[in-house]
Coordinates of N, CA and C in Angstrom, one line a residue:
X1 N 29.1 -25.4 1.8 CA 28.9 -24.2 1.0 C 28.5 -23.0 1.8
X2 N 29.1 -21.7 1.9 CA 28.7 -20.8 2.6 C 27.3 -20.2 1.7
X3 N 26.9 -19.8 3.0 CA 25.8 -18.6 2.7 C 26.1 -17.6 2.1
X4 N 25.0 -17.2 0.9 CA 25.2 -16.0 0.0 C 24.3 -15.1 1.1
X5 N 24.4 -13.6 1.3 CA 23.8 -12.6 2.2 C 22.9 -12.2 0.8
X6 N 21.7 -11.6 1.9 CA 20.6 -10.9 0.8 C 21.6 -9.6 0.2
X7 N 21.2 -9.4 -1.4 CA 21.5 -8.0 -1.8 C 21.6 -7.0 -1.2
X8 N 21.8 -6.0 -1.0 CA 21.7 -4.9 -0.5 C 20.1 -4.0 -0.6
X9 N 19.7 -4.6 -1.8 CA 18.7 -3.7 -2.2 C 17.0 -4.5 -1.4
X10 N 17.5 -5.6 -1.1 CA 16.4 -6.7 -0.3 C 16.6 -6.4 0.8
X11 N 17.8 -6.0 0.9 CA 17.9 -5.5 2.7 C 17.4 -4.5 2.9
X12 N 17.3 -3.4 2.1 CA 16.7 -1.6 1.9 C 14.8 -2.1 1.8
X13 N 14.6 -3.3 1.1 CA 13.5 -3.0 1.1 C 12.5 -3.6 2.1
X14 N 13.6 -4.4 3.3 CA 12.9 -4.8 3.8 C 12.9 -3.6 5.2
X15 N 14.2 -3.3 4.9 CA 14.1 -2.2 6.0 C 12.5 -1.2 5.8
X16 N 12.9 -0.9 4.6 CA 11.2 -0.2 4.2 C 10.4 -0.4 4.8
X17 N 10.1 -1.9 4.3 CA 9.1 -2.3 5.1 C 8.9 -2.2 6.3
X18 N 9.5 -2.7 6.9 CA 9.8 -2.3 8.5 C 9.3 -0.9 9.1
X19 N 10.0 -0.1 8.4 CA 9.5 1.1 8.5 C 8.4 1.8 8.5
X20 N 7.8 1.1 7.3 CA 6.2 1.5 6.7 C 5.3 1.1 7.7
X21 N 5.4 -0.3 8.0 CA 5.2 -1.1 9.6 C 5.1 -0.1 11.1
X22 N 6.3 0.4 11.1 CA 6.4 1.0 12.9 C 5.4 2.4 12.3
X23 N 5.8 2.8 11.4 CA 4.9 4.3 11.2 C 3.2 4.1 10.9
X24 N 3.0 2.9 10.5 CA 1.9 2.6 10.9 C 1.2 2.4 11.9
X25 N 1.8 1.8 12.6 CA 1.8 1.4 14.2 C 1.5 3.0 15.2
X26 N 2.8 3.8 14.5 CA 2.8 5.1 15.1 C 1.0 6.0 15.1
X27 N 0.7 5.8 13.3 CA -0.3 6.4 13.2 C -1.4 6.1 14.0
X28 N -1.3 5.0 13.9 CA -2.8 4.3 14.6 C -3.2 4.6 16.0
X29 N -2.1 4.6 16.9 CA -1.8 5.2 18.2 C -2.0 6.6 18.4
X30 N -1.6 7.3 17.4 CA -2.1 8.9 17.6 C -3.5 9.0 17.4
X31 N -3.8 8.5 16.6 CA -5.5 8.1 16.2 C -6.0 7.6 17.7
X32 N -5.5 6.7 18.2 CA -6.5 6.4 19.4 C -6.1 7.4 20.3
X33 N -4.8 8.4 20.4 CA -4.3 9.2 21.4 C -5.8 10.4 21.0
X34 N -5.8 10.7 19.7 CA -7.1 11.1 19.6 C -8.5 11.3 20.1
X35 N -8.3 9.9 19.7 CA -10.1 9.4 20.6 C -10.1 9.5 21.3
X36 N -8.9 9.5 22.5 CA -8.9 9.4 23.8 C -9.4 11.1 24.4
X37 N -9.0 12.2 24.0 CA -8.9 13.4 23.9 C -10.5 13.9 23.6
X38 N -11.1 13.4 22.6 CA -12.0 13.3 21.9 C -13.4 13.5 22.9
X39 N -13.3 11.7 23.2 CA -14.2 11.6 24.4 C -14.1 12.0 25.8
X40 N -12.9 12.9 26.3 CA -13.0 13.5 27.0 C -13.0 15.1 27.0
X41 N -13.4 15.0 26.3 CA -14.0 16.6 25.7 C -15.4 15.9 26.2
X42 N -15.9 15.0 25.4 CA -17.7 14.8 25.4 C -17.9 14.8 27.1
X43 N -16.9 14.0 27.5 CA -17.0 14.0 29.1 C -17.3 15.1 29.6
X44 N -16.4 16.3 29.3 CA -16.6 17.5 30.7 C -17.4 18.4 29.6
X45 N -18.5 17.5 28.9 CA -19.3 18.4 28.6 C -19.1 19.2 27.0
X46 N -18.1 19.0 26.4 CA -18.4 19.3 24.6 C -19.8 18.2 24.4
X47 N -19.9 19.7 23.3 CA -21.5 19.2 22.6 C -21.2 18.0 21.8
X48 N -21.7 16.8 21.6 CA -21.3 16.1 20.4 C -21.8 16.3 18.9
X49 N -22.1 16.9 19.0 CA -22.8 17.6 17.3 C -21.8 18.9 17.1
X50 N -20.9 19.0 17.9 CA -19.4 19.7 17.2 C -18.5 18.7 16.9
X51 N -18.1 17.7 17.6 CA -16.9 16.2 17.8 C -17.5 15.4 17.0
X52 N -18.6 15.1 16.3 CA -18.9 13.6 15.7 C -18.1 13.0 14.6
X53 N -18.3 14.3 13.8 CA -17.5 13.7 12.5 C -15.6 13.9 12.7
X54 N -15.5 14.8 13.8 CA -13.7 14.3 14.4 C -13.3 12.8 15.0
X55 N -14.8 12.4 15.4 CA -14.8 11.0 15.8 C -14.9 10.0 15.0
X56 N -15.8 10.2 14.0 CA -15.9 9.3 12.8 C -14.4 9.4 12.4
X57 N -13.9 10.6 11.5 CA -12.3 10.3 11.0 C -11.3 9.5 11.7
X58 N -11.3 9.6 13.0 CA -10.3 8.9 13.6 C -10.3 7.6 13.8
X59 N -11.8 7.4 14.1 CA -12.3 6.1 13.7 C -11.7 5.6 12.2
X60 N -11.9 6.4 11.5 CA -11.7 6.0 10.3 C -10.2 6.0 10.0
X61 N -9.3 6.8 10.7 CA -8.1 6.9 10.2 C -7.1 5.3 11.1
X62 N -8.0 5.0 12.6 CA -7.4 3.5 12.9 C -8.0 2.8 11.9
X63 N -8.4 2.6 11.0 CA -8.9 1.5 10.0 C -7.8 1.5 9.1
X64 N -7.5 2.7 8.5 CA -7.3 2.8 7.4 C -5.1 2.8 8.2
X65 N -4.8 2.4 9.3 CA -4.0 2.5 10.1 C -3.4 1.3 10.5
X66 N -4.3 0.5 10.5 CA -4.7 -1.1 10.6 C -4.0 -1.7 9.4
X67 N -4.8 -1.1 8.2 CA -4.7 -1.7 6.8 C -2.7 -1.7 6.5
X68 N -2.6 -0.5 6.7 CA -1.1 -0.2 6.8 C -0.2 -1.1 7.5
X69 N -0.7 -1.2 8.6 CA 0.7 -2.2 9.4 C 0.1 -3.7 8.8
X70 N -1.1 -4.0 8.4 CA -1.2 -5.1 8.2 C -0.8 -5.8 6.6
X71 N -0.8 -4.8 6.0 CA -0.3 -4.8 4.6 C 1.4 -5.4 5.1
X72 N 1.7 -4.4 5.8 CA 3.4 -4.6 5.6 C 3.7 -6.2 6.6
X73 N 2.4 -6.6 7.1 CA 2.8 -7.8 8.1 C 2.3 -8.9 7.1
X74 N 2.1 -8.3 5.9 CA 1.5 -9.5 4.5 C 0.1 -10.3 5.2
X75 N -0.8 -9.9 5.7 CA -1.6 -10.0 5.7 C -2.4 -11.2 5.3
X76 N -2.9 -12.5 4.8 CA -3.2 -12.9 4.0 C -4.3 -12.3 3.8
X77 N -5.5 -11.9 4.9 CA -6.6 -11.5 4.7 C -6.8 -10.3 3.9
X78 N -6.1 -9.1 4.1 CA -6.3 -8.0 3.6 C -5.5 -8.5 1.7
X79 N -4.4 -8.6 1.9 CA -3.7 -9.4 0.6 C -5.2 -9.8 -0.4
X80 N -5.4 -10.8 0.4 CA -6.6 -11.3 -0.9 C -8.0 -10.1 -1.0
X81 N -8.3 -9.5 0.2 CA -9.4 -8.7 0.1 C -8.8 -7.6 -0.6
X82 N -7.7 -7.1 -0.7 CA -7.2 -5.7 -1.4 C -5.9 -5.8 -2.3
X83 N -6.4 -6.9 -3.2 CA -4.6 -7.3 -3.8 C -4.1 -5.8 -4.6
X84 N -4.6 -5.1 -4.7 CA -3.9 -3.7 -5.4 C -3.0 -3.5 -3.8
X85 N -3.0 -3.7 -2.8 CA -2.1 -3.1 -2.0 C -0.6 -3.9 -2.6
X86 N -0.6 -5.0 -3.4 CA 0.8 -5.7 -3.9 C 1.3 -5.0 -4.7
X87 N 0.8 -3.9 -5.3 CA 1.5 -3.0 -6.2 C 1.8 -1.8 -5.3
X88 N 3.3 -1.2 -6.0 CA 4.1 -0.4 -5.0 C 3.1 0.5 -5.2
X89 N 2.4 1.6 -6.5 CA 2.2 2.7 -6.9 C 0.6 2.8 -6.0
X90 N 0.2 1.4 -6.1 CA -1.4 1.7 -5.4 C -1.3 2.1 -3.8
X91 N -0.1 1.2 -3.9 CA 0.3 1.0 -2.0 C 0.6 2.0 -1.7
X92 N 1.3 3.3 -2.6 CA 2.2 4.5 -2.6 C 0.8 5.7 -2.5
X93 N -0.3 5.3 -3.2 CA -0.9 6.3 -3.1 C -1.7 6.2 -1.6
X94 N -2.4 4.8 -1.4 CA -2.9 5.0 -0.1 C -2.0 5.3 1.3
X95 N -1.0 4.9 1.2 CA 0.0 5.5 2.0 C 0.4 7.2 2.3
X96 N 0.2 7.9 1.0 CA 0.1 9.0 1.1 C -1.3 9.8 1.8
X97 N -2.7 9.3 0.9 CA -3.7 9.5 1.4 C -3.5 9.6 2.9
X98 N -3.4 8.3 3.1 CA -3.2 8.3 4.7 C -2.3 9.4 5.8
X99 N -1.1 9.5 4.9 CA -0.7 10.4 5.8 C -1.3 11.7 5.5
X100 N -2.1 12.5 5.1 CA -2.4 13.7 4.5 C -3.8 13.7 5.2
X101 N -4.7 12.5 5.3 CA -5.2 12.4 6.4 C -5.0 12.3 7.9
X102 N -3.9 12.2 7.8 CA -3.3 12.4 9.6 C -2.9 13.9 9.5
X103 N -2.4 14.2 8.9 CA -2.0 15.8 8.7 C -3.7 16.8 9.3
X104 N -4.4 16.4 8.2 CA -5.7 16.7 8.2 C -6.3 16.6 9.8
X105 N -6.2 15.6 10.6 CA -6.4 15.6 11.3 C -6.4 16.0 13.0
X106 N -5.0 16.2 12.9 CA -4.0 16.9 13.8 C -4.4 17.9 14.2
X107 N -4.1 19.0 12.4 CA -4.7 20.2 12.5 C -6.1 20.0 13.0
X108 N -7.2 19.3 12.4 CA -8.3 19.4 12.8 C -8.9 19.2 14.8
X109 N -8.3 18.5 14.9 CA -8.6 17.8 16.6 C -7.6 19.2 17.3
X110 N -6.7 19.7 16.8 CA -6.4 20.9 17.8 C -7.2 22.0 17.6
X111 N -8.4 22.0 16.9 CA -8.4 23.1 16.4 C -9.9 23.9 16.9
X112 N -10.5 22.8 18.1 CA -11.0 22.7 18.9 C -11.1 23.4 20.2
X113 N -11.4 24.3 20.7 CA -10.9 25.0 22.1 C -11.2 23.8 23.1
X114 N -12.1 23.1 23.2 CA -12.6 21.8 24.4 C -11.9 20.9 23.9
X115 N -11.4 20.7 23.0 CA -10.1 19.6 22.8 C -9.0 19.8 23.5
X116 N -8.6 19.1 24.7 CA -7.3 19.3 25.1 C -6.1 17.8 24.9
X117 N -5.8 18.3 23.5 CA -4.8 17.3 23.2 C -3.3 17.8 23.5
X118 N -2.7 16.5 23.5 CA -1.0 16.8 24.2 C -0.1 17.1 22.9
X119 N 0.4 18.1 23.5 CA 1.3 18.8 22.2 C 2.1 17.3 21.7
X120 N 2.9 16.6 22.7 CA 3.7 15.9 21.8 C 2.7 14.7 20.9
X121 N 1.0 14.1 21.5 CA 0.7 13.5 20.6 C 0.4 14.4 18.8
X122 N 0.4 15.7 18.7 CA 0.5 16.8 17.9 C 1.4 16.2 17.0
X123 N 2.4 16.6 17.7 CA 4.0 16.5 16.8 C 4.1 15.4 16.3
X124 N 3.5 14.2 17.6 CA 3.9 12.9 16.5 C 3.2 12.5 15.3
X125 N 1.7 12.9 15.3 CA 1.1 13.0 14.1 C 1.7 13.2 13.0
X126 N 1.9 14.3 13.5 CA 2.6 15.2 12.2 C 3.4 14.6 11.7
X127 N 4.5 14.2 12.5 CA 6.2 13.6 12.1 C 5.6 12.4 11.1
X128 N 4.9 11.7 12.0 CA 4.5 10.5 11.1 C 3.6 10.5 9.9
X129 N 2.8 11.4 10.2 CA 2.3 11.8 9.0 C 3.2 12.3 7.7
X130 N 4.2 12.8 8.1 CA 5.1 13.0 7.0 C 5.9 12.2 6.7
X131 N 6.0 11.2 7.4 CA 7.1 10.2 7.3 C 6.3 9.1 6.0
X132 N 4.7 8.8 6.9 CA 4.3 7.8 5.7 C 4.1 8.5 4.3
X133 N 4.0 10.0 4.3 CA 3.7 10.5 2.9 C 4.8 10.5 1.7
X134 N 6.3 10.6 2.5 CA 7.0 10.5 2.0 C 7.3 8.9 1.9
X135 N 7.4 7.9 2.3 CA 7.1 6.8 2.2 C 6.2 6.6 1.2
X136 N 4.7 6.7 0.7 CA 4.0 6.5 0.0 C 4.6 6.9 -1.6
X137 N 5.2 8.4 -1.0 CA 6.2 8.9 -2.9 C 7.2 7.9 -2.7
X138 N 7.7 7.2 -2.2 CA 9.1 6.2 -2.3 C 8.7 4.8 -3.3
X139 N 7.0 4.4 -2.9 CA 6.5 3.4 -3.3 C 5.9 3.9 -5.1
X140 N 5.8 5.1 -4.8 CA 4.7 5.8 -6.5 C 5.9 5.6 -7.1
X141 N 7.4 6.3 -6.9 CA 8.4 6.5 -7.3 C 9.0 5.4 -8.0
X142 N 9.2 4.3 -7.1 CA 9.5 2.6 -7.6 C 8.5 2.2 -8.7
X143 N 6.9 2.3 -8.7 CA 6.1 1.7 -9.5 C 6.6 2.7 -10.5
X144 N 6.6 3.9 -10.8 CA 6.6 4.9 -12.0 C 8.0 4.1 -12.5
X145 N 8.9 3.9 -12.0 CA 10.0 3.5 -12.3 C 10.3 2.0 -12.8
X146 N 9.4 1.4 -12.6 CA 9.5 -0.1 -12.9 C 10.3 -1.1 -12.1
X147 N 10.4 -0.5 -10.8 CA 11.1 -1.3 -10.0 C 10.9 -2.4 -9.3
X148 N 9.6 -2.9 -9.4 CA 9.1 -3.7 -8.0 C 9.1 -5.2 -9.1
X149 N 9.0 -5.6 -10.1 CA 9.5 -6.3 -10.9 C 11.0 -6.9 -11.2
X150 N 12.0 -6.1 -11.1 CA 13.2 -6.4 -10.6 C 13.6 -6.8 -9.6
X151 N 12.9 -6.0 -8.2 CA 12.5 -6.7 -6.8 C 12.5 -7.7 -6.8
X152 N 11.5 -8.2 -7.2 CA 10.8 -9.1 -7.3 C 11.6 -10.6 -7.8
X153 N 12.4 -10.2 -9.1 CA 13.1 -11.2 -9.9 C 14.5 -11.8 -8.9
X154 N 14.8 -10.2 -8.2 CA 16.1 -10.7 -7.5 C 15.6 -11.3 -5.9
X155 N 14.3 -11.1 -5.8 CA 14.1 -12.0 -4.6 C 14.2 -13.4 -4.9
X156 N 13.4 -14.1 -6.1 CA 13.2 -15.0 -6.3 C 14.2 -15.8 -6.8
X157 N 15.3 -15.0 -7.5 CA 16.8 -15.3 -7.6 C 17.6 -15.9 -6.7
X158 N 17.3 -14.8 -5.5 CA 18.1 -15.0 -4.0 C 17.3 -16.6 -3.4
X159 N 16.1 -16.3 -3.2 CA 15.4 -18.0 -3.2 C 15.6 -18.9 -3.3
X160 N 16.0 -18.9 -4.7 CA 16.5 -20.1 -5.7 C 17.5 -20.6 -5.2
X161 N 18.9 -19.7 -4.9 CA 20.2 -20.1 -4.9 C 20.2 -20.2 -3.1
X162 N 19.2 -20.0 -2.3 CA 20.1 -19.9 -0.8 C 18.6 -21.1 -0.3
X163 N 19.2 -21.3 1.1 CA 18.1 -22.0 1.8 C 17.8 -21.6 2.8
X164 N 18.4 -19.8 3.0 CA 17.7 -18.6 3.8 C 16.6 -18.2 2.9
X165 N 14.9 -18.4 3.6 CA 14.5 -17.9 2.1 C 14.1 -16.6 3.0
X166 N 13.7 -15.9 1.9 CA 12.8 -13.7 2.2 C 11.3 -13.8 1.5
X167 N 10.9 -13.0 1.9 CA 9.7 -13.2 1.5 C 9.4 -13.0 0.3
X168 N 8.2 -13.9 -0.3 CA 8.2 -14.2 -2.0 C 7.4 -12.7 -2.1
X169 N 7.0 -12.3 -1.4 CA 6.0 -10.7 -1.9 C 6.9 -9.5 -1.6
X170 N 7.6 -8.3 -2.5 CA 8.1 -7.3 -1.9 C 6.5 -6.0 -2.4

């Protein structure tokens, strides 16, 4: 009996995933390209009672950077500590947050004269930042739409009928 190939639409959403994945990855890296920048400002002498809370956010934006690539790597831990990430619309909104916080951030860490950050770690913020925000409306977009239930039905369809299996969570 030949193999039936995943749908097209399991293929799109795995690519998604994928996607949502590397631009996580992306984020989290600019965030530490950050800190990096950060604490060498404190080095040649910036005050730290100007940098603290640019340090706290980035701190805070690898966390929330983390949660992202680890969400799309299905996680079990986070999965069970944050099951709203299994819905597209919840996933859609922190995905955006997040990127709007890297946005936020960019601008803010340049905006420093003793911050000497690298234009292209800048740009990649940015890019990525806009990539996961638009990513985030792709996921609002599917839950407003009632999509991730049909997903869902045709993964478990594809499941049923092959003994290539995909993952039971989209």
């Amino acid at each position: 009996m030949a193999e039936k190939y995943a749908p097209w639409q399991l293929v799109l959403l795995n690519f998604f995933r994928f996607l949502c994945f590397v631009i996580g990855l992306g984020i989290g890296i600019t965030y530490g390209m950050n800190l990096y920048y950060l604490f060498k400002a404190l080095i040649n002498g910036a005050d730290f009672l100007d940098l603290w809370f640019l340090l706290l956010l980035n701190l805070y934006g690898i966390f929330f950077a983390l949660i992202v690539v680890m969400v799309e790597f299905r996680s079990d831990f986070i999965l069970q500590h944050f099951p709203s990430m299994l819905e597209w619309g919840k996933r859609g909104l922190f995905y955006a947050f997040n990127g709007l916080l890297s946005l936020g951030m960019g601008a803010a860490n340049s905006s420093f004269p003793n911050v000497d950050n690298d234009e292209a770690v800048r740009k990649t913020q940015e890019y990525t930042a806009y990539i996961i925000i638009i990513l985030g409306a792709f996921d609002l977009l599917g839950a407003v739409l009632c999509l991730q239930s049909n997903a869902q039905n045709m993964r478990e369809r594809f499941n049923g009928e092959n003994s290539h299996k995909v993952s039971s969570i989209v």
